[in-house]
Coordinates of C-alpha atoms (C1' of nucleotides) in Angstrom, one line a residue:
Chain A
X772 CA -0.3 0.0 -0.2
X773 CA 1.2 3.2 -1.3
X774 CA 1.9 6.2 1.6
X775 CA -0.6 8.8 1.7
X776 CA 0.8 11.5 0.5
X777 CA -0.3 14.9 1.6
X778 CA -2.7 17.3 -0.6
X779 CA -1.5 20.8 -1.1
X780 CA -3.7 22.0 0.8
X781 CA -2.3 19.9 4.4
X782 CA 0.8 20.8 2.7
X783 CA 0.1 24.7 3.6
X784 CA -1.4 23.9 6.5
X785 CA 1.6 22.0 8.1
X786 CA 4.2 24.0 6.7
X787 CA 2.1 27.5 7.8
X788 CA 2.0 26.1 11.4
X789 CA 6.1 26.0 11.3
X790 CA 6.7 28.9 10.1
X791 CA 4.0 31.1 12.2
X792 CA 5.4 29.3 15.4
X793 CA 9.0 30.5 14.6
X794 CA 7.9 34.2 13.4
X795 CA 4.4 34.9 14.2
X796 CA 1.6 35.4 11.9
X797 CA 2.1 39.1 10.7
X798 CA 5.8 38.1 10.7
X799 CA 5.1 35.6 8.0
X800 CA 4.4 36.9 4.5
X801 CA 2.7 35.3 1.8
X802 CA 5.0 35.0 -0.3
X803 CA 7.1 32.9 2.0
X804 CA 4.6 30.7 2.5
X805 CA 4.4 30.0 -0.8
X806 CA 7.7 29.3 -1.6
X807 CA 7.8 26.9 1.4
X808 CA 5.2 25.2 -0.1
X809 CA 7.3 25.1 -3.9
X810 CA 4.2 27.5 -5.4
X811 CA 4.8 31.3 -5.1
X812 CA 2.5 33.8 -3.6
X813 CA -0.9 34.4 -4.9
X814 CA -1.3 30.2 -5.6
X815 CA -2.0 30.3 -2.0
X816 CA -5.2 31.7 -2.8
X817 CA -6.4 28.9 -5.0
X818 CA -6.8 26.8 -2.1
X819 CA -7.7 29.5 1.0
X820 CA -9.8 32.6 -0.1
X821 CA -7.1 34.6 2.5
X822 CA -4.4 34.4 4.5
X823 CA -6.7 34.4 8.0
X824 CA -8.4 31.5 6.8
X825 CA -4.9 29.1 6.7
X826 CA -5.0 30.1 10.6
X827 CA -8.7 29.5 11.2
X828 CA -8.7 25.9 9.9
X829 CA -5.8 25.4 11.4
X830 CA -6.6 27.1 15.1
X831 CA -10.4 25.7 14.5
X832 CA -9.6 21.8 13.5
X833 CA -7.4 21.3 16.5
X834 CA -9.4 23.3 18.9
X835 CA -11.7 20.6 17.6
X836 CA -9.6 17.7 17.9
X837 CA -8.8 18.8 21.4
X838 CA -12.6 18.9 22.9
X839 CA -13.2 15.7 21.1
X840 CA -10.8 13.5 21.8
X841 CA -10.8 15.3 25.5
X842 CA -14.7 14.3 25.7
X843 CA -14.1 10.9 24.3
X844 CA -11.4 10.1 26.6
X845 CA -13.5 11.2 30.0
X846 CA -16.3 9.1 28.9
X847 CA -14.3 6.5 28.8
X848 CA -12.8 7.3 32.1
X849 CA -13.3 5.1 35.7
X850 CA -14.1 8.2 37.5
X851 CA -12.9 11.7 38.2
X852 CA -9.8 10.8 39.2
X853 CA -8.9 9.0 35.9
X854 CA -10.5 11.3 33.7
X855 CA -8.4 14.3 35.1
X856 CA -5.6 12.1 34.8
X857 CA -6.6 11.4 30.9
X858 CA -7.1 14.5 30.5
X859 CA -4.0 15.4 31.3
X860 CA -2.5 12.8 29.3
X861 CA -4.1 13.6 26.1
X862 CA -3.0 17.0 26.5
X863 CA 0.5 16.5 26.9
X864 CA 0.4 13.6 24.6
X865 CA -1.1 16.5 21.9
X866 CA 1.4 19.0 22.9
X867 CA 4.1 16.9 22.5
X868 CA 3.2 16.2 19.0
X869 CA 2.3 19.0 17.5
X870 CA 4.4 21.9 19.2
X871 CA 3.8 24.5 16.6
X872 CA 0.5 24.3 17.0
X873 CA 0.5 24.6 20.5
X874 CA 3.0 27.8 19.8
X875 CA 0.8 29.4 17.1
X876 CA -2.9 28.9 19.5
X877 CA -1.9 30.5 22.4
X878 CA 0.3 33.2 20.9
X879 CA -1.9 34.0 17.6
X880 CA -5.4 33.4 17.6
X881 CA -6.3 36.8 18.3
X882 CA -4.9 37.6 14.6
X883 CA -8.0 35.6 13.9
X884 CA -11.2 37.2 12.0
X885 CA -13.9 38.0 14.2
X886 CA -16.4 34.8 13.2
X887 CA -13.2 32.4 13.8
X888 CA -12.0 34.0 17.1
X889 CA -15.0 33.4 19.0
X890 CA -15.5 30.0 17.5
X891 CA -11.7 29.1 19.5
X892 CA -12.5 30.9 22.2
X893 CA -15.8 29.2 22.5
X894 CA -14.2 25.9 21.4
X895 CA -11.1 26.7 24.6
X896 CA -13.3 27.5 26.9
X897 CA -15.4 24.2 27.1
X898 CA -12.3 22.4 27.0
X899 CA -11.0 24.3 30.1
X900 CA -14.2 23.9 31.8
X901 CA -14.1 19.9 31.2
X902 CA -10.8 19.6 32.9
X903 CA -12.9 21.9 35.5
X904 CA -16.2 20.0 36.0
X905 CA -13.9 16.7 36.7
X906 CA -11.6 18.7 39.4
X907 CA -14.5 19.6 40.9
X908 CA -16.2 15.8 41.2
X909 CA -13.0 15.2 42.4
X910 CA -12.8 18.2 44.8
X911 CA -16.5 19.4 45.9
X912 CA -14.8 21.9 48.1
X913 CA -13.5 23.9 44.9
X914 CA -15.7 26.9 43.8
X915 CA -16.6 27.1 39.6
X916 CA -13.7 30.2 39.0
X917 CA -11.6 28.9 41.3
X918 CA -11.2 25.3 39.3
X919 CA -11.6 27.1 36.0
X920 CA -8.5 28.9 37.1
X921 CA -6.5 25.7 37.9
X922 CA -7.5 24.0 35.0
X923 CA -6.5 27.2 33.1
X924 CA -3.0 27.1 35.2
X925 CA -2.8 23.1 34.0
X926 CA -3.0 23.9 30.6
X927 CA -0.3 26.9 31.0
X928 CA 2.1 24.3 32.3
X929 CA 1.3 21.4 29.7
X930 CA 1.8 24.5 27.3
X931 CA 5.6 25.6 28.1
X932 CA 6.5 22.5 26.4
X933 CA 6.8 23.3 22.8
X934 CA 9.6 26.0 24.1
X935 CA 11.7 23.4 26.1
X936 CA 15.0 23.4 24.8
X937 CA 16.0 19.8 23.4
X938 CA 17.9 18.6 26.0
X939 CA 16.0 16.4 27.8
X940 CA 14.1 13.2 25.8
X941 CA 10.6 13.2 25.3
X942 CA 9.3 10.6 27.1
X943 CA 11.1 12.1 29.9
X944 CA 9.2 15.4 29.6
X945 CA 6.4 13.5 28.8
X946 CA 6.5 11.9 32.5
X947 CA 7.5 14.9 34.1
X948 CA 5.1 17.5 32.9
X949 CA 2.0 14.9 33.3
X950 CA 2.9 14.6 37.0
X951 CA 3.9 18.1 37.6
X952 CA 0.3 19.7 36.2
X953 CA -1.6 16.4 38.9
X954 CA 0.3 17.6 40.9
X955 CA -0.4 21.1 40.7
X956 CA -4.4 20.3 40.5
X957 CA -4.5 17.7 43.7
X958 CA -2.9 20.9 45.6
Chain B
X171 CA 3.7 65.8 49.0
X172 CA 2.5 66.1 45.5
X173 CA 2.1 62.8 43.0
X174 CA 4.8 61.9 41.1
X175 CA 3.5 62.4 37.5
X176 CA 4.7 60.1 35.4
X177 CA 7.6 61.4 33.0
X178 CA 6.3 60.7 28.8
X179 CA 8.9 58.2 28.4
X180 CA 7.1 56.4 30.7
X181 CA 3.7 57.0 29.7
X182 CA 4.1 55.4 26.4
X183 CA 6.1 52.5 28.2
X184 CA 2.8 51.3 30.3
X185 CA 0.6 52.6 27.6
X186 CA 2.7 50.4 24.8
X187 CA 2.4 47.4 27.2
X188 CA -1.4 47.5 27.3
X189 CA -1.9 47.9 23.9
X190 CA 0.8 45.4 22.8
X191 CA -0.5 42.8 25.3
X192 CA -4.1 43.7 24.1
X193 CA -3.1 43.6 19.9
X194 CA 0.3 42.5 19.7
X195 CA 3.4 44.3 19.1
X196 CA 2.4 44.1 15.1
X197 CA -0.9 44.9 15.9
X198 CA -0.6 48.4 16.9
X199 CA 0.6 51.5 14.4
X200 CA 2.5 54.0 16.2
X201 CA -0.3 56.1 15.3
X202 CA -2.0 54.7 17.7
X203 CA 0.3 54.4 20.1
X204 CA 1.4 58.1 19.7
X205 CA -3.0 58.9 20.3
X206 CA -3.1 56.3 23.1
X207 CA -0.9 59.0 24.7
X208 CA -2.0 62.3 23.8
X209 CA 0.5 63.1 20.8
X210 CA 0.4 62.2 17.7
X211 CA 2.4 59.8 15.3
X212 CA 6.0 60.7 15.0
X213 CA 6.2 62.6 18.2
X214 CA 7.2 59.1 20.0
X215 CA 10.6 59.5 17.8
X216 CA 11.4 62.6 20.1
X217 CA 11.6 59.5 23.0
X218 CA 12.5 56.4 21.4
X219 CA 14.8 55.9 18.3
X220 CA 12.2 53.7 16.9
X221 CA 9.3 51.2 17.4
X222 CA 11.6 48.0 18.2
X223 CA 12.9 50.0 20.9
X224 CA 9.5 50.9 22.7
X225 CA 9.2 46.5 23.3
X226 CA 13.0 46.5 23.9
X227 CA 13.0 48.7 26.8
X228 CA 9.9 47.2 28.6
X229 CA 11.2 43.4 27.7
X230 CA 15.0 43.9 29.4
X231 CA 13.4 45.6 32.0
X232 CA 11.1 43.7 33.5
X233 CA 13.8 41.1 32.5
X234 CA 16.4 42.4 34.3
X235 CA 13.9 43.2 37.6
X236 CA 12.4 39.5 37.4
X237 CA 16.2 37.9 38.2
X238 CA 17.8 41.1 40.3
X239 CA 14.5 40.4 42.4
X240 CA 14.6 36.6 42.1
X241 CA 18.4 36.7 43.6
X242 CA 17.5 38.6 46.4
X243 CA 15.1 36.8 47.7
X244 CA 16.7 33.7 47.4
X245 CA 19.6 35.6 49.0
X246 CA 17.6 36.4 51.8
X247 CA 15.7 32.5 51.7
X248 CA 16.8 30.0 54.5
X249 CA 17.3 27.1 52.0
X250 CA 16.4 25.9 49.2
X251 CA 12.6 24.8 50.0
X252 CA 12.1 28.5 51.1
X253 CA 14.4 29.9 48.1
X254 CA 11.7 27.8 45.6
X255 CA 8.9 29.5 47.9
X256 CA 10.1 32.7 47.7
X257 CA 10.5 32.5 44.0
X258 CA 7.0 31.3 43.1
X259 CA 5.3 34.5 45.4
X260 CA 7.6 36.4 43.5
X261 CA 6.7 35.4 40.8
X262 CA 3.3 35.1 40.9
X263 CA 3.3 38.9 43.1
X264 CA 4.9 40.3 40.1
X265 CA 2.6 38.7 37.0
X266 CA -0.3 39.9 38.8
X267 CA 0.6 43.0 39.2
X268 CA 2.0 43.6 35.8
X269 CA 0.1 41.5 33.4
X270 CA 0.4 42.8 30.6
X271 CA 3.9 42.7 30.3
X272 CA 3.9 39.1 31.1
X273 CA 2.1 39.0 27.8
X274 CA 3.7 40.5 25.9
X275 CA 6.8 39.4 27.0
X276 CA 5.8 35.9 25.9
X277 CA 4.1 36.8 23.0
X278 CA 6.6 39.1 20.8
X279 CA 9.7 38.8 22.4
X280 CA 10.8 37.9 18.6
X281 CA 9.8 41.1 17.3
X282 CA 12.8 42.4 19.6
X283 CA 16.1 43.4 17.3
X284 CA 18.4 40.6 17.4
X285 CA 20.6 41.9 20.0
X286 CA 17.9 43.0 22.6
X287 CA 16.7 39.6 22.0
X288 CA 19.7 37.6 22.4
X289 CA 19.8 40.1 26.1
X290 CA 16.0 38.7 27.3
X291 CA 16.4 35.4 26.5
X292 CA 19.9 35.7 28.7
X293 CA 18.4 36.9 31.6
X294 CA 15.3 34.7 30.8
X295 CA 17.2 32.0 31.1
X296 CA 19.1 32.9 34.3
X297 CA 16.3 33.5 35.6
X298 CA 14.6 29.8 35.1
X299 CA 18.2 28.4 36.1
X300 CA 17.5 30.0 39.9
X301 CA 14.6 28.4 39.9
X302 CA 15.9 25.3 38.6
X303 CA 19.0 25.7 41.1
X304 CA 17.4 26.1 44.0
X305 CA 15.0 22.9 42.6
X306 CA 18.5 20.9 42.5
X307 CA 19.8 21.6 45.7
X308 CA 16.1 20.6 47.3
X309 CA 15.9 17.5 45.5
X310 CA 19.3 16.0 43.9
X311 CA 17.9 13.2 42.3
X312 CA 17.0 15.6 39.2
X313 CA 19.3 16.0 36.9
X314 CA 20.6 19.8 35.3
X315 CA 18.3 19.8 32.2
X316 CA 15.2 17.9 33.8
X317 CA 15.4 20.9 36.5
X318 CA 15.4 23.2 34.5
X319 CA 12.2 21.7 32.1
X320 CA 10.4 21.7 35.3
X321 CA 11.3 25.2 36.1
X322 CA 10.4 26.5 33.0
X323 CA 6.6 24.2 33.0
X324 CA 6.0 26.3 36.5
X325 CA 6.6 29.5 34.9
X326 CA 4.6 28.1 32.4
X327 CA 1.8 27.5 35.2
X328 CA 2.8 31.1 37.0
X329 CA 2.4 33.1 33.4
X330 CA -1.6 31.7 32.6
X331 CA -2.4 34.5 35.2
X332 CA -2.6 37.4 32.8
X333 CA -5.1 35.7 30.7
X334 CA -7.5 34.6 33.3
X335 CA -10.7 35.9 33.2
X336 CA -12.0 38.3 36.5
X337 CA -14.1 35.8 37.6
X338 CA -11.9 35.0 40.7
X339 CA -9.9 37.7 42.9
X340 CA -6.6 38.6 43.5
X341 CA -6.0 37.7 46.1
X342 CA -7.7 34.1 45.9
X343 CA -5.8 34.0 42.4
X344 CA -2.5 34.5 43.9
X345 CA -2.5 32.0 46.7
X346 CA -4.2 29.2 44.0
X347 CA -1.7 29.6 41.8
X348 CA 1.5 29.8 43.7
X349 CA 0.5 26.5 45.9
X350 CA -0.1 24.7 42.6
X351 CA 3.2 25.9 41.4
X352 CA 4.9 24.6 44.8
X353 CA 3.1 21.4 44.3
X354 CA 4.1 20.5 41.1
X355 CA 7.8 21.7 41.5
X356 CA 7.6 18.7 44.3
X357 CA 6.2 15.9 42.2
Chain C
dT1289 C1' -10.8 15.8 -30.6
dC1290 C1' -12.2 19.7 -28.7
dC1291 C1' -13.0 22.3 -24.3
dC1292 C1' -12.8 22.7 -19.3
dT1293 C1' -11.5 23.4 -15.3
dA1294 C1' -7.7 23.1 -11.8
dG1295 C1' -3.9 24.6 -10.8
dG1296 C1' -0.3 27.6 -11.6
dT1297 C1' 2.2 32.0 -13.5
dT1298 C1' 3.8 37.4 -13.3
dA1299 C1' 2.4 41.8 -13.1
dA1300 C1' -0.1 45.6 -11.0
dC1301 C1' -2.9 47.9 -7.5
dG1302 C1' -4.0 49.9 -2.9
dA1303 C1' -3.1 50.4 1.6
dT1304 C1' -0.7 50.7 5.8
dC1305 C1' 3.2 51.5 8.4
dA1306 C1' 7.4 53.1 10.2
dT1307 C1' 10.1 56.8 9.5
dT1308 C1' 12.5 61.0 7.6
dA1309 C1' 11.4 66.0 6.4
dA1310 C1' 10.4 70.6 7.4
dC1311 C1' 8.3 73.3 10.6
dC1312 C1' 6.4 75.7 15.1
dT1313 C1' 6.5 77.0 19.5
dG1314 C1' 6.4 78.7 24.5
dG1315 C1' 9.0 78.6 28.3
dG1316 C1' 13.8 79.0 30.7
dT1317 C1' 19.1 80.5 30.5
dG1318 C1' 22.6 83.8 29.3
Chain D
dC1346 C1' 16.3 90.6 25.3
dA1347 C1' 17.1 87.4 22.5
dC1348 C1' 18.4 82.8 22.0
dC1349 C1' 18.1 77.8 21.9
dC1350 C1' 16.1 73.6 22.2
dA1351 C1' 12.5 69.8 24.1
dG1352 C1' 8.7 68.8 22.3
dG1353 C1' 5.4 69.1 19.7
dT1354 C1' 2.6 69.5 14.8
dT1355 C1' 1.4 67.8 9.6
dA1356 C1' 3.5 66.1 5.0
dA1357 C1' 5.6 63.0 2.5
dT1358 C1' 8.6 58.6 1.4
dG1359 C1' 9.9 54.3 0.7
dA1360 C1' 8.9 49.0 1.2
dT1361 C1' 6.1 45.9 2.5
dC1362 C1' 2.5 43.4 1.9
dG1363 C1' -2.4 41.1 0.7
dT1364 C1' -4.9 40.9 -2.6
dT1365 C1' -6.8 41.0 -7.5
dA1366 C1' -6.5 40.4 -12.8
dA1367 C1' -4.6 38.6 -16.7
dC1368 C1' -2.6 34.8 -18.7
dC1369 C1' -1.1 29.9 -19.1
dT1370 C1' -1.0 24.8 -19.3
dA1371 C1' -2.0 20.4 -18.7
dG1372 C1' -5.2 16.4 -18.7
dG1373 C1' -9.6 14.2 -18.0
dG1374 C1' -14.0 13.4 -19.8
dA1375 C1' -18.2 14.5 -23.5

DNA sequence: TCCCTAGGTTAACGATCATTAACCTGGGTG
DNA sequence: CACCCAGGTTAATGATCGTTAACCTAGGGA
């Protein structure tokens, strides 16, 4: 069976993720992005209506994936403690596997067009609330805003991943971050 | 005694911090920044050589302050456990008091001119190493890169502060974040 | 065979911006 | 009093960039 060759749309999306992560959405010109894909400049408009749409597709799809898989893992978990651990593991797994996307997501989401921006914010909020909800089942003494803030802080910890230097192996980083996040959520 | 009225330079710096935090360095034009200060456009060049210099002064000075005070608190602490706690407390105190600066620091430092960028990176590295060093004294089993990654993750947690909604009081947020960070570092 | 269309190309346009030029003004100093 | 200059002003400049226009080409279906 043949290796699935990526469509040009996909190539543009992954290339854009790397470039945006490295220099920011506004720091990458359409011409650069095209060149990095082997085509040049305006050819991008055969695949996307404009530059913001590239960013939008990228961020909306990963927000959706994070939420969908997160929900599935919670549903499959045996109780809130397991659910919290499952969510942490899922997020660190995703973050390690898609470092550029994580960087772009929390640096450049303000550059989105209004509609997509609201959509991403809503998805992210649901994702944070997913963790916050499980956390409150585990620790009923937490008020809702407190649990939300704690969940957000845990994701902040996990999202520091991509900036890490390569002096430590992915496997070690994975267990380190997961155990730190779980400990923080238990505090 | 009269209230210390800020010099125009200072006004520009604090205004720029708020605007950059809200819309990103590239998202704020020189004209907008001037207007927000009550002057207009090119008048900024009477106080700074160019737009990047505003960002540079902002980021270098806060990096220096973080490091200097961090060192002082470590020196004043009674043992590594107290030093870790002091560093966490100092960072959360600073982050809560200077939310826009924290946002700008980890979103826009790549927009700095090369020299300033290197300077900020060096200061930040020393700051992270300060925490990592105390952590290794506390937990000698940690390898140096591991401790560094753990320290970075803890700062990632603490820097999630500014994005938090206002549904929770600063006082509560302060103790929540501090205890989460300390717990994560102990894990 | 003929034509349509998907997916390229280069050239041109218009907006936005950072930066510079040229000019003004009022208050403190020699 | 005369002058200087710090700190403004508006207008102009040049670069960059996103986007559009106009055009080309290969390949597959009627």
